Amino acid sequence: MADADASQANPTTNYGTSTTLTVQSATSSAYNKRIWLKFKLADRIPAGATISSVKLRLYEWGADQDGDSLIAQVMGNTDDSWDESTLTWNTQPGGGTIDGTFDSTPATGNTESAITFAPYERYRWYEWDVTDFAINEMAGDGIATFVVKAYNESDNQWRTFKFDSREYNTHLTPRLRIEYT
């Protein structure tokens, strides 16, 4: 498992060892932040198993305190070449754009992968259904990369939500909940 932030305000800075992962949208596009996550599915699912459900889970501890919610989405990315120790805004697959490398639709193929982060509500798990993308990646290279980002980056209000990274706490690390038979 690998996790890192990409910050548009600091496009050459690597946050791979940070204990915090941040999704942020701001009035100035220079302050957008994204979370990158990579999971080796092949290490977690027995050969011959049939996947029935995969949920991406993040533990949020820092909610916007200005009363603003943020619609966030998970996007599957088939480019697994990034590394936690070198990922920056400038080196993220796709170069920071949301076309080409990213799926043009949410990870599940519908809008269910877009959820609203609620203001003032801290210390909770958020969960996205990423089953379809994970099944496709398992059939391919067995590695799934996900990007969590504001649905509308550079929105009219500054919104920030913070999550625990794998470097913070093993009990609150980003995870996939996988069900299979």
Short mmCIF file of C-alpha atoms in Angstrom, two decimals:
data_model
loop_
_atom_site.label_atom_id
_atom_site.label_comp_id
_atom_site.label_asym_id
_atom_site.label_seq_id
_atom_site.Cartn_x
_atom_site.Cartn_y
_atom_site.Cartn_z
CA MET A 1 0.00 0.00 0.00
CA ALA A 2 1.24 3.48 -0.84
CA ASP A 3 -0.29 6.88 -0.14
CA ALA A 4 0.73 10.47 -0.80
CA ASP A 5 -0.65 13.96 -1.36
CA ALA A 6 -0.19 16.10 -4.42
CA SER A 7 -0.34 19.84 -3.71
CA GLN A 8 -0.76 22.35 -6.50
CA ALA A 9 0.60 25.14 -4.25
CA ASN A 10 3.86 23.22 -3.80
CA PRO A 11 4.13 21.38 -7.11
CA THR A 12 7.63 19.97 -6.55
CA THR A 13 7.19 18.92 -2.90
CA ASN A 14 6.76 15.26 -1.98
CA TYR A 15 4.42 14.41 0.93
CA GLY A 16 4.95 10.64 0.91
CA THR A 17 6.02 10.46 4.56
CA SER A 18 3.34 12.80 5.89
CA THR A 19 0.95 11.46 8.52
CA THR A 20 -1.90 13.43 6.92
CA LEU A 21 -3.64 13.11 3.56
CA THR A 22 -5.59 16.16 2.34
CA VAL A 23 -8.35 16.83 -0.16
CA GLN A 24 -8.68 20.53 -0.82
CA SER A 25 -10.41 22.85 -3.23
CA ALA A 26 -9.89 26.58 -3.18
CA THR A 27 -10.90 29.71 -5.05
CA SER A 28 -7.42 29.85 -6.49
CA SER A 29 -6.55 26.69 -8.39
CA ALA A 30 -3.05 26.94 -6.94
CA TYR A 31 -4.31 25.45 -3.67
CA ASN A 32 -5.95 22.22 -4.85
CA LYS A 33 -4.80 19.00 -3.15
CA ARG A 34 -5.38 15.36 -4.09
CA ILE A 35 -4.81 12.05 -2.36
CA TRP A 36 -3.11 9.22 -4.26
CA LEU A 37 -3.50 5.62 -3.06
CA LYS A 38 -2.08 2.38 -4.46
CA PHE A 39 -3.04 -1.15 -3.39
CA LYS A 40 -1.62 -4.51 -4.47
CA LEU A 41 -4.83 -6.46 -4.92
CA ALA A 42 -3.05 -9.64 -5.94
CA ASP A 43 -1.48 -9.86 -2.45
CA ARG A 44 -4.88 -9.73 -0.76
CA ILE A 45 -7.15 -11.92 -2.88
CA PRO A 46 -6.60 -15.67 -3.33
CA ALA A 47 -6.14 -17.03 -6.82
CA GLY A 48 -9.46 -18.11 -8.30
CA ALA A 49 -11.55 -15.97 -5.92
CA THR A 50 -14.51 -13.99 -7.24
CA ILE A 51 -14.68 -10.40 -5.99
CA SER A 52 -18.15 -9.35 -4.89
CA SER A 53 -17.43 -5.96 -3.29
CA VAL A 54 -14.54 -3.55 -2.83
CA LYS A 55 -14.87 -0.39 -0.73
CA LEU A 56 -12.17 2.24 -0.37
CA ARG A 57 -12.16 3.64 3.18
CA LEU A 58 -10.48 6.76 4.56
CA TYR A 59 -10.55 7.98 8.17
CA GLU A 60 -11.25 11.71 8.35
CA TRP A 61 -10.12 13.69 11.37
CA GLY A 62 -10.00 17.25 10.05
CA ALA A 63 -13.28 18.58 8.69
CA ASP A 64 -13.86 22.06 7.31
CA GLN A 65 -14.84 24.30 10.21
CA ASP A 66 -16.26 27.14 8.12
CA GLY A 67 -19.50 25.30 7.45
CA ASP A 68 -18.68 24.26 3.92
CA SER A 69 -19.15 20.75 2.60
CA LEU A 70 -17.08 19.36 -0.24
CA ILE A 71 -18.17 16.91 -2.89
CA ALA A 72 -15.29 14.53 -3.43
CA GLN A 73 -14.85 11.64 -5.77
CA VAL A 74 -12.57 8.70 -6.23
CA MET A 75 -11.19 8.15 -9.67
CA GLY A 76 -9.46 4.97 -10.72
CA ASN A 77 -6.17 5.41 -12.53
CA THR A 78 -4.59 2.64 -14.56
CA ASP A 79 -1.11 4.21 -14.35
CA ASP A 80 0.51 2.58 -11.31
CA SER A 81 4.01 3.87 -12.10
CA TRP A 82 4.07 6.55 -9.38
CA ASP A 83 6.00 6.06 -6.16
CA GLU A 84 5.07 7.34 -2.70
CA SER A 85 8.54 8.78 -2.14
CA THR A 86 8.64 10.81 -5.37
CA LEU A 87 5.02 11.78 -6.17
CA THR A 88 4.44 15.54 -6.50
CA TRP A 89 1.83 17.65 -8.29
CA ASN A 90 4.19 17.89 -11.26
CA THR A 91 4.99 14.16 -11.36
CA GLN A 92 1.51 12.73 -10.74
CA PRO A 93 0.30 10.58 -13.64
CA GLY A 94 -1.51 12.83 -16.09
CA GLY A 95 0.50 15.88 -15.04
CA GLY A 96 -2.35 17.19 -12.89
CA THR A 97 -5.01 17.15 -15.58
CA ILE A 98 -8.17 15.10 -15.29
CA ASP A 99 -8.20 13.70 -18.77
CA GLY A 100 -6.22 11.05 -20.51
CA THR A 101 -4.72 9.11 -17.63
CA PHE A 102 -7.76 9.34 -15.37
CA ASP A 103 -10.93 7.45 -16.08
CA SER A 104 -13.44 9.92 -17.49
CA THR A 105 -16.11 8.48 -15.23
CA PRO A 106 -15.98 7.78 -11.49
CA ALA A 107 -14.36 4.53 -10.38
CA THR A 108 -17.64 2.60 -10.21
CA GLY A 109 -18.79 3.79 -13.61
CA ASN A 110 -21.54 5.93 -12.08
CA THR A 111 -21.93 8.87 -9.72
CA GLU A 112 -21.98 6.71 -6.60
CA SER A 113 -18.27 7.32 -6.17
CA ALA A 114 -18.94 11.01 -5.50
CA ILE A 115 -19.76 11.68 -1.85
CA THR A 116 -20.10 14.78 0.27
CA PHE A 117 -17.66 15.47 3.09
CA ALA A 118 -19.70 17.16 5.82
CA PRO A 119 -18.43 20.23 7.66
CA TYR A 120 -17.88 19.99 11.42
CA GLU A 121 -18.16 16.17 11.34
CA ARG A 122 -14.79 14.78 12.33
CA TYR A 123 -13.45 11.40 13.40
CA ARG A 124 -15.36 9.24 10.95
CA TRP A 125 -14.82 6.84 8.08
CA TYR A 126 -15.76 7.74 4.52
CA GLU A 127 -16.31 4.94 2.04
CA TRP A 128 -16.54 4.65 -1.74
CA ASP A 129 -17.62 1.65 -3.79
CA VAL A 130 -14.76 0.90 -6.20
CA THR A 131 -15.77 -2.67 -7.04
CA ASP A 132 -15.87 -2.41 -10.84
CA PHE A 133 -12.49 -0.69 -11.12
CA ALA A 134 -10.86 -3.12 -8.67
CA ILE A 135 -12.19 -6.13 -10.60
CA ASN A 136 -10.75 -4.71 -13.83
CA GLU A 137 -7.38 -4.04 -12.19
CA MET A 138 -7.29 -7.53 -10.63
CA ALA A 139 -7.79 -8.97 -14.10
CA GLY A 140 -4.90 -6.80 -15.31
CA ASP A 141 -1.75 -6.08 -13.31
CA GLY A 142 -3.31 -6.73 -9.87
CA ILE A 143 -2.55 -3.17 -8.70
CA ALA A 144 -5.21 -0.50 -8.18
CA THR A 145 -4.45 3.22 -8.01
CA PHE A 146 -7.08 5.65 -6.77
CA VAL A 147 -7.14 9.44 -6.65
CA VAL A 148 -9.42 11.21 -4.17
CA LYS A 149 -10.09 14.76 -5.30
CA ALA A 150 -12.64 17.53 -5.11
CA TYR A 151 -15.35 16.92 -7.67
CA ASN A 152 -15.06 20.58 -8.71
CA GLU A 153 -11.51 21.68 -8.10
CA SER A 154 -10.98 25.45 -7.81
CA ASP A 155 -14.50 25.95 -6.49
CA ASN A 156 -15.65 29.32 -5.18
CA GLN A 157 -14.89 28.52 -1.54
CA TRP A 158 -11.86 27.19 0.31
CA ARG A 159 -12.60 23.68 1.60
CA THR A 160 -10.15 21.35 3.34
CA PHE A 161 -10.61 17.82 4.70
CA LYS A 162 -7.81 15.80 6.30
CA PHE A 163 -7.40 12.04 6.61
CA ASP A 164 -4.94 9.72 8.32
CA SER A 165 -2.18 8.27 6.16
CA ARG A 166 -0.57 4.87 6.63
CA GLU A 167 2.33 6.63 8.34
CA TYR A 168 0.08 7.87 11.15
CA ASN A 169 -1.65 4.83 12.60
CA THR A 170 -2.06 1.27 11.36
CA HIS A 171 -5.61 1.12 12.75
CA LEU A 172 -6.73 4.20 10.81
CA THR A 173 -4.74 3.70 7.62
CA PRO A 174 -6.47 3.99 4.21
CA ARG A 175 -7.83 0.58 3.32
CA LEU A 176 -9.78 -1.54 0.93
CA ARG A 177 -12.59 -3.65 2.36
CA ILE A 178 -12.69 -6.59 -0.03
CA GLU A 179 -15.37 -9.27 -0.09
CA TYR A 180 -14.90 -12.34 -2.25
CA THR A 181 -16.00 -15.96 -2.57
#
